[in-house]
Coordinates of C-alpha atoms and ligand atoms in Angstrom, one line a residue:
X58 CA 25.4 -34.2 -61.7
X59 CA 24.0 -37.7 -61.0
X60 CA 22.5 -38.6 -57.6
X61 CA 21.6 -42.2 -56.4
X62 CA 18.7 -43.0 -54.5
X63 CA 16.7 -45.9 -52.9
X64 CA 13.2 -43.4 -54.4
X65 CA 13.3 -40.9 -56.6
X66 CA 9.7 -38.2 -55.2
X67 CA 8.6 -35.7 -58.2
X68 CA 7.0 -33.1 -56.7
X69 CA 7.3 -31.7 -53.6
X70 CA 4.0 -30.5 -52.5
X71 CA 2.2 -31.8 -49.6
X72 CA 1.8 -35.8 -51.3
X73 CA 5.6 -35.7 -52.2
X74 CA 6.8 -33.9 -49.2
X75 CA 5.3 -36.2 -46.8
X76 CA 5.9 -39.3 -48.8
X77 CA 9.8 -38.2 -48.9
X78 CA 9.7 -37.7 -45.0
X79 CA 7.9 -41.6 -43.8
X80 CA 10.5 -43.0 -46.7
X81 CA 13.6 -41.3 -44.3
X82 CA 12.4 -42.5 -41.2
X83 CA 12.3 -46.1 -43.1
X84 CA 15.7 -45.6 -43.6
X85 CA 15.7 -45.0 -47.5
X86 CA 17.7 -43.2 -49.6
X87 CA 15.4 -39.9 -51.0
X88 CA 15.6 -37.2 -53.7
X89 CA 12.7 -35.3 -54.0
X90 CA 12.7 -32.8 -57.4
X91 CA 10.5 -29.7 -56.8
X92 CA 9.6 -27.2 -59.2
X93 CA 9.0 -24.1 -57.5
X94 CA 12.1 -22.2 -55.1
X95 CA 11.0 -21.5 -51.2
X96 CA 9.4 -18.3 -52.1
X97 CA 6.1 -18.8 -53.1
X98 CA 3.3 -16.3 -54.0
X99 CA 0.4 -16.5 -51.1
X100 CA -2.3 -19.2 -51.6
X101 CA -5.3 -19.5 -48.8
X102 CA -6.4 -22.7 -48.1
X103 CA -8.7 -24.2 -45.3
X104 CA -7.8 -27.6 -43.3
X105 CA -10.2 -29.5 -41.4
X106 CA -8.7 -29.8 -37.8
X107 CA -8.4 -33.5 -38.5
X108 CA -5.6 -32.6 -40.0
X109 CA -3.4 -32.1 -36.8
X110 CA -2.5 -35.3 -35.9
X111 CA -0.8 -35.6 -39.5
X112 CA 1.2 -32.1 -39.2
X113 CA 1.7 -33.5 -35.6
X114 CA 3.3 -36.9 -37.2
X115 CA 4.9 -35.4 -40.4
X116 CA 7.2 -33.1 -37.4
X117 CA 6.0 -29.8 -38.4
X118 CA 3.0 -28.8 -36.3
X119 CA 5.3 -26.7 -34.3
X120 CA 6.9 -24.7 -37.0
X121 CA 3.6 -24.1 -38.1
X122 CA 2.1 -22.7 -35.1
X123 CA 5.6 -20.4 -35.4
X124 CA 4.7 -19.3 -38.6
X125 CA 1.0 -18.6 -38.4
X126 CA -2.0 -19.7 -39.2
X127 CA -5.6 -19.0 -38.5
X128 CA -8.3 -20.9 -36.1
X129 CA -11.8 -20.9 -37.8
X130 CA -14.9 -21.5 -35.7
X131 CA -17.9 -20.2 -37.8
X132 CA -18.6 -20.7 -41.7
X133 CA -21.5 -18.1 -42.7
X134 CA -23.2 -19.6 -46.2
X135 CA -25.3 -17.9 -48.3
X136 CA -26.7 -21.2 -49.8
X137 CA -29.1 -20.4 -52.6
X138 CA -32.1 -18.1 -50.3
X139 CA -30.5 -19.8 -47.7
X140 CA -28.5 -18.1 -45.5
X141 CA -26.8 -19.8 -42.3
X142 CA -24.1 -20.3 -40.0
X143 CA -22.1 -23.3 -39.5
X144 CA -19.8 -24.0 -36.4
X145 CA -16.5 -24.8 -38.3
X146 CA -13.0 -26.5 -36.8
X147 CA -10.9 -25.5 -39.6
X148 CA -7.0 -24.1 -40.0
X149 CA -6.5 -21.1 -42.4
X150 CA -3.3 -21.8 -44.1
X151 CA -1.4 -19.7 -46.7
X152 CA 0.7 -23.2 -49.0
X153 CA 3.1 -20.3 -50.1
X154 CA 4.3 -20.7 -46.8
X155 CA 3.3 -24.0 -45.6
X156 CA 4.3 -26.4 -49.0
X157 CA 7.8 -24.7 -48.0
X158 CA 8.0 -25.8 -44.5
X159 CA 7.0 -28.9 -45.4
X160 CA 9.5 -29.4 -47.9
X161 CA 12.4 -28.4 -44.9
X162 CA 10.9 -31.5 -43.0
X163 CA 11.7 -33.8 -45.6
X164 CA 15.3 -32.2 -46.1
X165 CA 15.5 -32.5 -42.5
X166 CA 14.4 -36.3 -42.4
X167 CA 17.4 -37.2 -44.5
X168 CA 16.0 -36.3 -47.9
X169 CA 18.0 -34.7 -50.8
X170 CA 16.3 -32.0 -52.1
X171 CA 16.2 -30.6 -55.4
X172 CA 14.4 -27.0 -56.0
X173 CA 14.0 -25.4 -58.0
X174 CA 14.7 -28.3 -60.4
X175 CA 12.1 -29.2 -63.0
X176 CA 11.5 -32.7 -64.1
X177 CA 11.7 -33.6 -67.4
X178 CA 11.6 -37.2 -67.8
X179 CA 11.6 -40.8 -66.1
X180 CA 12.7 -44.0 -67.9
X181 CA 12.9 -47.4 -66.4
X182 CA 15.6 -49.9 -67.3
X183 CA 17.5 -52.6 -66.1
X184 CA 15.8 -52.5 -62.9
X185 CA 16.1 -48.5 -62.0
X186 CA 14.5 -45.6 -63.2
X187 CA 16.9 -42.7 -64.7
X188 CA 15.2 -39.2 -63.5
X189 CA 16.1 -36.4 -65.6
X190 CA 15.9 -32.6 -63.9
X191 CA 17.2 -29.3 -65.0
X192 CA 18.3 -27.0 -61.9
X193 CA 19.5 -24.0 -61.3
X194 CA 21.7 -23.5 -64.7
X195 CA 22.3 -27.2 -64.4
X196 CA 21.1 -30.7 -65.6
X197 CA 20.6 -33.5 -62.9
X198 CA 20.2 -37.5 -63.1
X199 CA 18.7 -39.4 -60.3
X200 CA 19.1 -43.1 -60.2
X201 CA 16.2 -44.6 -58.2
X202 CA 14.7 -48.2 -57.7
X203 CA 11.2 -46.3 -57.3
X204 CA 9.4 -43.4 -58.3
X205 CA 6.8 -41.2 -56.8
X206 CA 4.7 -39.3 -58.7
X207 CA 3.5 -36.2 -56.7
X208 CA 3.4 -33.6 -59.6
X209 CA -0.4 -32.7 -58.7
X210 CA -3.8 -32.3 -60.6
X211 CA -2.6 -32.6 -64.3
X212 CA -4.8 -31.9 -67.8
X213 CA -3.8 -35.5 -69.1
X214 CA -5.7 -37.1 -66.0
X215 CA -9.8 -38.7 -66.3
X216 CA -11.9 -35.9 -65.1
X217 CA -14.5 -36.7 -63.1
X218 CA -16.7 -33.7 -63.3
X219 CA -17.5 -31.0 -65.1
X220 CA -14.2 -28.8 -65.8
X221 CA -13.9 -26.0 -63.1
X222 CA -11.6 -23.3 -62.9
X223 CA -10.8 -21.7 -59.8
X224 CA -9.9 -17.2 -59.8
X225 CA -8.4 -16.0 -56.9
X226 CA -7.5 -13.1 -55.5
X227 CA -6.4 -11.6 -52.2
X228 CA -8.1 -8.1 -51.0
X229 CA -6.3 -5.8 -48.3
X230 CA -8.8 -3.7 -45.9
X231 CA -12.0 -6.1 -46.0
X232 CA -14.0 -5.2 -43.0
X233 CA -12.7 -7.4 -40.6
X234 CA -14.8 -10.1 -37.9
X235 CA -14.1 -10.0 -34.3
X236 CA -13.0 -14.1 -35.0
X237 CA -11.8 -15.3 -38.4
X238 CA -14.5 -16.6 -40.2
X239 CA -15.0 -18.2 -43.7
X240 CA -17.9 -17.2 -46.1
X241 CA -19.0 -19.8 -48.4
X242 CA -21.9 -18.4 -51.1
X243 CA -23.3 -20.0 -54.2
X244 CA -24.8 -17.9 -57.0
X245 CA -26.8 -18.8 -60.3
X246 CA -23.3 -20.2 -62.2
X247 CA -20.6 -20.1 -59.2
X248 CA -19.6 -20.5 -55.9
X249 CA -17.2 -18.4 -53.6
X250 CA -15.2 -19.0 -50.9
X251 CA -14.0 -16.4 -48.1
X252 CA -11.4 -16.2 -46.0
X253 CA -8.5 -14.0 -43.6
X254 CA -5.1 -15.0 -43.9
X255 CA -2.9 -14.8 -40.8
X256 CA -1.1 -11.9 -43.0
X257 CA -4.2 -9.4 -42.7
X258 CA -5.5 -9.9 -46.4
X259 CA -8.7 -11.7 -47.0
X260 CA -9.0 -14.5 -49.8
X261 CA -11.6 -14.8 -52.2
X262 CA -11.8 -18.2 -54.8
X263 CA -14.6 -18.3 -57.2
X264 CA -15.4 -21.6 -58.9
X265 CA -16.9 -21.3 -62.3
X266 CA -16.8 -23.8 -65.6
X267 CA -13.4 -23.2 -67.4
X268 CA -15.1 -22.6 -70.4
X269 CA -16.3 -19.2 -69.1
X270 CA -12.7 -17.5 -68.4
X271 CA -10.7 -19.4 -71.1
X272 CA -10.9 -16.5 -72.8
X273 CA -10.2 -13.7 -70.7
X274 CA -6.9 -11.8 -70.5
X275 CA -5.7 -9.8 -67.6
X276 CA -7.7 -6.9 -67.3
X277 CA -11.3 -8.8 -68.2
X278 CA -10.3 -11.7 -66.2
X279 CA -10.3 -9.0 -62.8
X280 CA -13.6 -7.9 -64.2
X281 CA -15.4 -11.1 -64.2
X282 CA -14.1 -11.7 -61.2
X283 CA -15.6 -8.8 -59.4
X284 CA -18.8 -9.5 -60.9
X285 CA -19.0 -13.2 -59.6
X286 CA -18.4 -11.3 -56.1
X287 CA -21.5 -9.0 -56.5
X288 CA -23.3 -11.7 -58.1
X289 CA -22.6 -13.9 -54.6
X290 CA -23.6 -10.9 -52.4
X291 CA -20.6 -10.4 -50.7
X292 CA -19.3 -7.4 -51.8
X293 CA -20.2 -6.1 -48.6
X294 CA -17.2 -7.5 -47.0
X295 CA -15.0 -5.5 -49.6
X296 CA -16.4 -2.2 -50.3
X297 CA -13.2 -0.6 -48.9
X298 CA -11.2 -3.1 -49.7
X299 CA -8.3 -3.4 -52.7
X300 CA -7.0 -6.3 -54.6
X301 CA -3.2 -7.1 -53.6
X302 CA -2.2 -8.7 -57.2
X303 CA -3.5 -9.8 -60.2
X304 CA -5.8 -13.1 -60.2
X305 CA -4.4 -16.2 -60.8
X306 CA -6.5 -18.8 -62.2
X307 CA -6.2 -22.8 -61.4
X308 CA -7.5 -25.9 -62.8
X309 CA -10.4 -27.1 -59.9
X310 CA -11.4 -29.8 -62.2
X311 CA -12.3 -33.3 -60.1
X312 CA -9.5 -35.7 -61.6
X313 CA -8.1 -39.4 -61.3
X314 CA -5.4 -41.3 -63.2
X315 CA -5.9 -44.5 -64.6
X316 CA -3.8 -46.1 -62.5
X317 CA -2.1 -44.9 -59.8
X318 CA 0.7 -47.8 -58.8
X319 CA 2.5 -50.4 -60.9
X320 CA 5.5 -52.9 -58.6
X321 CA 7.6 -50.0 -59.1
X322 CA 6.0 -46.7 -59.0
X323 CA 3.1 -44.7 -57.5
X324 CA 1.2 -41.8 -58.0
X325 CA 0.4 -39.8 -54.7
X326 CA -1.9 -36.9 -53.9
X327 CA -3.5 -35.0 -56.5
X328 CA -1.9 -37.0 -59.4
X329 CA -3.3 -40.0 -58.2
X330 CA -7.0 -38.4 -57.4
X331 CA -8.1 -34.7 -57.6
X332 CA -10.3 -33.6 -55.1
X333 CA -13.2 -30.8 -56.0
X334 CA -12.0 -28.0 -53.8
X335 CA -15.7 -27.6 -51.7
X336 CA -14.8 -30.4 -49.5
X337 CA -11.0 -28.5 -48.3
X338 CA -9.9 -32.4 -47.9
X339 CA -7.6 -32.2 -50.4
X340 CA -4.2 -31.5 -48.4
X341 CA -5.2 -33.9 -45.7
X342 CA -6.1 -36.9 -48.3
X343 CA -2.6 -35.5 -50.0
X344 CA -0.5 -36.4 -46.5
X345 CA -2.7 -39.3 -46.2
X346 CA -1.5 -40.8 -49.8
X347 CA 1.8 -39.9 -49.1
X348 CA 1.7 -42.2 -45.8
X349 CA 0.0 -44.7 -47.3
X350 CA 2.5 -44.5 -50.9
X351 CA 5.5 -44.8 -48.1
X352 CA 4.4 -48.1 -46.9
X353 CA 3.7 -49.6 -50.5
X354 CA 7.4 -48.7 -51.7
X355 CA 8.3 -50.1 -48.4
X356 CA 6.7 -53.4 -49.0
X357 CA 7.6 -53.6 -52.5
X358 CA 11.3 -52.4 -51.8
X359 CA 11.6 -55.4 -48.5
X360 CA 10.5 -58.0 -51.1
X361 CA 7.2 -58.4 -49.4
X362 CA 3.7 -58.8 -50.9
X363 CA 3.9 -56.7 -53.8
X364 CA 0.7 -57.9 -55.5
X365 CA -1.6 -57.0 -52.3
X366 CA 0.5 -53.6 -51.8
X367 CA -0.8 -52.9 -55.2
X368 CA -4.5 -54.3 -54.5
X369 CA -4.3 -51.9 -51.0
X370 CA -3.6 -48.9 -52.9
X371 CA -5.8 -48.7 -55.7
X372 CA -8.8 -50.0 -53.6
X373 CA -8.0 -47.2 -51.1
X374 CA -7.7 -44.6 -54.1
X375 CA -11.0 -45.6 -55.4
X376 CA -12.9 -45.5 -52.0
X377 CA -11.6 -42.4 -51.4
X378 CA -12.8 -41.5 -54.7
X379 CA -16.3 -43.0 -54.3
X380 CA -16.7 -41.2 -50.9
X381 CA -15.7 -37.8 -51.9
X382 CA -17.9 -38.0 -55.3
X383 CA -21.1 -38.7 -52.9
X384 CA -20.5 -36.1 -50.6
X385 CA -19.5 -33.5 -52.9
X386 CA -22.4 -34.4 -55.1
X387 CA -24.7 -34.1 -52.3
X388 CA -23.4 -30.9 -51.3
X389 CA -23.8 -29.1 -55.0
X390 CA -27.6 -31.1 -55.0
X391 CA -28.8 -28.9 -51.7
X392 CA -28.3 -26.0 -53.2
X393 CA -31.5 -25.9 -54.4
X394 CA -32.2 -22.6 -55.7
X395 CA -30.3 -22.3 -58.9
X396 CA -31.9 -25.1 -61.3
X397 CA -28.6 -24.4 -64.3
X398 CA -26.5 -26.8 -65.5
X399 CA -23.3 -25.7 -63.1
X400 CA -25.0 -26.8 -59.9
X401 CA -27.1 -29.9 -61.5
X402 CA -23.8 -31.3 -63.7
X403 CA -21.8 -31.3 -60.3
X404 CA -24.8 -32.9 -57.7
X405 CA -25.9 -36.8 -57.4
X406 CA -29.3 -37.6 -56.2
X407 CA -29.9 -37.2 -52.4
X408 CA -32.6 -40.3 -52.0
X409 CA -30.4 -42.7 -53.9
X410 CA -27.4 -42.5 -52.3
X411 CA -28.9 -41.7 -48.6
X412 CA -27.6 -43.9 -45.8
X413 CA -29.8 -46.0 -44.6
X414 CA -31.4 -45.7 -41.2
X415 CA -30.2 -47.6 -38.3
X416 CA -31.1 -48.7 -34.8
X417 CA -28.8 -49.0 -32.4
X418 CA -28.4 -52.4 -30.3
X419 CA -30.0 -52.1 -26.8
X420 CA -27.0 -52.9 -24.2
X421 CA -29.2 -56.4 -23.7
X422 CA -30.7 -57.0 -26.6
X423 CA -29.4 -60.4 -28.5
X424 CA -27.4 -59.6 -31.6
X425 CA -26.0 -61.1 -34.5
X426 CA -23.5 -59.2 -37.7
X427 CA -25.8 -57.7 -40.4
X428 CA -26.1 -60.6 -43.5
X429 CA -24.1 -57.9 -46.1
X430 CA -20.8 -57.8 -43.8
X431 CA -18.3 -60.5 -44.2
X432 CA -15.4 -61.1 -43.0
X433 CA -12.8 -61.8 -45.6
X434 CA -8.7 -61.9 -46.5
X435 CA -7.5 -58.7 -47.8
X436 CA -4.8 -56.3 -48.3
X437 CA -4.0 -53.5 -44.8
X438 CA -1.7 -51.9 -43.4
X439 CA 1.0 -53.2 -40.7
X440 CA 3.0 -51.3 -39.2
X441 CA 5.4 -50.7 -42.2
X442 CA 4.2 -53.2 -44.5
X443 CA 0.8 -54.4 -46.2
X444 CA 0.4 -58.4 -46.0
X445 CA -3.2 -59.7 -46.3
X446 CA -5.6 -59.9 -43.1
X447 CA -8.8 -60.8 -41.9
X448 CA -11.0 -57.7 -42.7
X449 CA -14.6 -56.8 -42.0
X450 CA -16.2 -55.6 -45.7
X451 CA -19.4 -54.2 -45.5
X452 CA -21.7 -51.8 -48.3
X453 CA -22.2 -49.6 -45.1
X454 CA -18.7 -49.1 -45.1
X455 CA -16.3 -46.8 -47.2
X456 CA -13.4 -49.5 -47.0
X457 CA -13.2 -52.8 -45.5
X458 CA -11.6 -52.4 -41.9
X459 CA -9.2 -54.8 -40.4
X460 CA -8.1 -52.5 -37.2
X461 CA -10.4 -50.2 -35.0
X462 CA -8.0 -48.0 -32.8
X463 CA -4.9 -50.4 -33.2
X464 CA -6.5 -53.5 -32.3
X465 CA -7.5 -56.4 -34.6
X466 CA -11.4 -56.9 -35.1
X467 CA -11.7 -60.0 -37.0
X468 CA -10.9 -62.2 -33.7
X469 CA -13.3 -60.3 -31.7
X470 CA -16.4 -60.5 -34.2
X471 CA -15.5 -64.2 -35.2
X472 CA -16.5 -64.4 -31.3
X473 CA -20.4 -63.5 -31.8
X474 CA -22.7 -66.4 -31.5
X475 CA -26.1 -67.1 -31.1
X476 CA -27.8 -65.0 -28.1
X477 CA -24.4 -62.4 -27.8
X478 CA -25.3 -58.9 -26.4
X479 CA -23.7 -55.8 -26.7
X480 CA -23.6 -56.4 -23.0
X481 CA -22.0 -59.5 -23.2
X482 CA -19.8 -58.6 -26.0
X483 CA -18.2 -56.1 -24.2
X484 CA -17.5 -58.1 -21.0
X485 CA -15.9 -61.0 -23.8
X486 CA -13.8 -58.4 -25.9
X487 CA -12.9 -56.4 -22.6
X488 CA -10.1 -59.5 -22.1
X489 CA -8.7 -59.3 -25.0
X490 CA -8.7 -55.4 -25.7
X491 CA -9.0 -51.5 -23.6
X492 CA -12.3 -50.9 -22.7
X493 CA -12.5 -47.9 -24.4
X494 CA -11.6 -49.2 -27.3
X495 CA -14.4 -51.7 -26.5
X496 CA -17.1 -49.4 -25.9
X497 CA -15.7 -47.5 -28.8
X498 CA -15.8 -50.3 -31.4
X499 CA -19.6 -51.5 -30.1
X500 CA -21.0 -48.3 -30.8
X501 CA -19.5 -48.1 -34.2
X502 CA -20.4 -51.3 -35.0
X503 CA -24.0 -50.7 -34.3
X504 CA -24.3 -47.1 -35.3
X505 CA -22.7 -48.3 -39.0
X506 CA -25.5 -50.8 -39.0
X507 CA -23.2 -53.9 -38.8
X508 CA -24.3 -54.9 -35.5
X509 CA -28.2 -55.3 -36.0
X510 CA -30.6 -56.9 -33.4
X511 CA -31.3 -60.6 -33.8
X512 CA -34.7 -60.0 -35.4
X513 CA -34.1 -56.6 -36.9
X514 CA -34.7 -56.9 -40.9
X515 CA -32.4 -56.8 -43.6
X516 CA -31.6 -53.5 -44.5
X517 CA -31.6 -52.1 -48.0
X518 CA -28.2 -50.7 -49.1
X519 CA -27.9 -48.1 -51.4
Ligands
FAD37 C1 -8.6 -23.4 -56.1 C2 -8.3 -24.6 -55.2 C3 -8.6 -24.4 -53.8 C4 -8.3 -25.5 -53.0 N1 -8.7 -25.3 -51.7 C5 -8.3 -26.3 -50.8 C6 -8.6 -26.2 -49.4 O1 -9.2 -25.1 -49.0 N2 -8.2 -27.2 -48.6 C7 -7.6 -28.3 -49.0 O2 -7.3 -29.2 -48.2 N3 -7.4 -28.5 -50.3 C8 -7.7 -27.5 -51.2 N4 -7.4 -27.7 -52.5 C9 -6.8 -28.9 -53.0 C10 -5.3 -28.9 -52.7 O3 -4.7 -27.8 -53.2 C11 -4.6 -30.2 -53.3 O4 -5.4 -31.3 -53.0 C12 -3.2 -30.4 -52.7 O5 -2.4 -29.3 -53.1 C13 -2.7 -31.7 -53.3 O6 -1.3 -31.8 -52.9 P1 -0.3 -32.5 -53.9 O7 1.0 -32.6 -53.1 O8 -0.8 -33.8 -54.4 O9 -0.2 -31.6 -55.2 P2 0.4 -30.1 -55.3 O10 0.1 -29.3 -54.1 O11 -0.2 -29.6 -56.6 O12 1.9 -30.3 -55.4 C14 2.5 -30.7 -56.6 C15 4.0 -30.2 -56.6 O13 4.6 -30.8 -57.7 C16 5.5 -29.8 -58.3 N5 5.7 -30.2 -59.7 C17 4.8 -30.4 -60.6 N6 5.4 -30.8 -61.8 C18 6.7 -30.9 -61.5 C19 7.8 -31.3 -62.3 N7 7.7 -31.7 -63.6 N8 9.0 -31.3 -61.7 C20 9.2 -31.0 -60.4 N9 8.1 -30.6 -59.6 C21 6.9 -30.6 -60.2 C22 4.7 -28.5 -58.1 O14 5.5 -27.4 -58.2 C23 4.0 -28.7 -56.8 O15 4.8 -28.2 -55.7 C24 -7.7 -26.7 -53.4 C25 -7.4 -26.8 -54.8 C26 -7.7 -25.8 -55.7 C27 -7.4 -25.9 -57.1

């Protein structure tokens, strides 16, 4: 069977399925090819509530709320001797049911969708790429003019820490909360994570160095697993409790590819940059790559600027990259309490990678753009396309910003002069944009330290 397509998406995860359904709405021509069938063992995962908006966007915020998931207001961590709770704004999701629903969006965009089909192959030639899949009993070709790879965290990629491999398990009959809430506790070589599933069955996921169950076959593998429980103290929660299946193991190893886009292809989601599992980002940057991978292909595909597509995306995989190593590795350095090579190999050094202290602006105070930012020509986002803008690029920042809540920022700085307040700013910008979004932007702009008094010092970045 042979199927023509405008973009061929491998993998159909969260990256791929997401991807697939902003390439629809673009009016392109999809095939995604995904491994797995629609019935998928269960797999807890926790989403920041930031998250929303996206499943909002992506069409299937709904049909989630249909299919259940679980609110989480209160993380208890046992931190080293430190034990504490955390107010929390998280979503407890089970991917064997919501990578599924996702996938139905795309098919329901316009996608053609391919599962279980596994992918074996993708040449280019002759200006397309030939995609070969084996289905059900049955070999498929899909002709594409672009490729998506969204196969997920793969051995072959850089690792970027230590390797980690991730045992979970699912318990019936822990003692339940009155409100779902997730545990997080670190002992002297592991971490664990806690959590109810909408289904009644609690997750557990303990994060250890691979090199410590490579070994281990079925029966010691559930052994060493129950140890890392006691050893985090929360065996408490199960002591009536039984394991519903076996445990599976998975690669938690932090992860990049060398390069994740070339002027006709694009790696997405986890194959592009694989996140350590402590920050529960990694779905949401997944959706988030999949957006952004929809608007490179689109500006590629229209002819448009294909060189600062490719500049966009790779500088927006590595700042995601830089961000999440800092605050991972700051989280792994305050545990404090366990001085072994697990918890110092993973953490970065708190006083060197600090942010800076700022002041903000009094309302009258004169003020003038801190000497580090600069306002320069560089690849964003449009709309549907990325073209080159005027940006503000800053150390303080994680990325160089061209928009702040849809409105343009390079006109409004270029109009700071000598003696400007924030006062004064905000009655000049209020013309040209909501005040709000005015009010909005001058905080940030002095809380991130790139609005500074007229006097203040140079700061020291990190
Ligand atoms: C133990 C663990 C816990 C985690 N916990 C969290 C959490 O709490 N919160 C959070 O946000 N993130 C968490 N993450 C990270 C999150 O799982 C990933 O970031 C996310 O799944 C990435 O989505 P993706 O679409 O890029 O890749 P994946 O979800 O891996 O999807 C890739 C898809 O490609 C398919 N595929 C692969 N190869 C082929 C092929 N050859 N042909 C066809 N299809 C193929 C696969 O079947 C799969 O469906 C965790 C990760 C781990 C390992």
């Amino acid at each position: 069977m042979q199927i023509d397509a405008d973009v061929c998406v491998v993998g159909g995860g969260p990256a791929g399925s997401a991807a697939a359904i902003r390439l629809c709405r673009l009016g392109y021509k999809v095939c995604v090819i995904e491994r797995q069938a629609s019935k998928r063992p269960a797999a807890a995962e926790a989403f920041p509530d930031t998250i929303i908006p996206l499943l909002d966007d992506l069409g299937i915020l709904s049909s989630l709320e249909q299919l259940g998931f679980l609110h989480c207001r209160k993380t208890r961590l046992s931190w080293g001797i430190l034990s504490y709770e955390r107010p929390t704004s998280s979503l407890l999701v089970d991917r064997g049911l919501f990578d599924p629903l996702l996938l139905e969006a795309a098919r329901k965009a316009g996608a053609a969708v391919l599962a279980p089909a596994r992918c074996r192959k993708a040449n280019y030639s002759g200006g397309l790429w030939t995609v070969a899949a084996d289905g059900n009993d049955i070999a498929v070709r899909v002709k594409a003019r672009f490729l998506v790879g969204a196969t997920g965290r793969r051995g072959g990629q850089a690792r970027l820490r230590p390797k980690t491999a991730a045992l979970c398990g699912r318990w019936r009959g822990a003692v339940p909360s009155d409100r779902p809430e997730m545990r997080i506790a670190a002992s002297l070589n592991s971490w664990l994570w806690g959590a109810p599933l909408a289904d009644g069955t609690y997750a557990v996921t303990c994060f250890v160095d691979t090199d410590r169950c490579a070994a281990l076959d079925r029966v010691t593998r559930r052994q060493f697993y129950r140890e890392l429980i006691a050893d985090a103290s929360v065996d408490e929660l199960l002591v009536h409790a039984e394991l519903v299946d076996d445990i599976k193991v998975r690669d938690a190893t932090c992860r990049c590819a060398a390069d994740p886009v070339t002027n006709r292809s694009i790696k997405i989601g986890d194959a592009a940059f694989a996140m350590d599992p402590l920050s529960s980002q990694g779905v949401r940057a997944a959706l988030i790559g999949g957006i952004q991978a929809s608007i490179v292909a689109n500006t590629i595909l229209t002819g448009g600027d294909t060189g600062a597509a490719m500049t966009f995306y790779r500088q927006a995989q590595q700042n995601a990259a830089t961000r999440h190593l800092r605050t991972a590795g700051e989280i792994y350095a305050s545990q404090l309490d366990f001085p072994t090579s697990f918890w110092r190999e993973r953490s970065i050094d708190f006083a060197s990678h600090g942010a800076p202290r700022r002041v903000v602006p009094e309302p009258n105070a004169p003020v003038r753009l801190t000497p580090a930012a600069r306002l320069q020509e560089l690849p964003a986002i449009e709309g549907t396309i990325i073209r080159d803008k005027w940006s503000l690029s800053c150390p303080n920042l994680d990325r160089p910003v061209a928009w702040f809540a849809g409105i343009e920022i390079a006109p409004l700085l270029a109009q700071i002069r000598p003696g400007s307040t924030p006062l004064s700013l905000f009655s000049d910008w209020s013309r040209a944009a909501p005040v709000e979004v005015v009010h909005a932007l001058l905080h940030w702009l002095g809380s991130e330290g790139i609005l500074i008094s007229d006097g203040a010092c140079t700061e020291k970045f990190s």
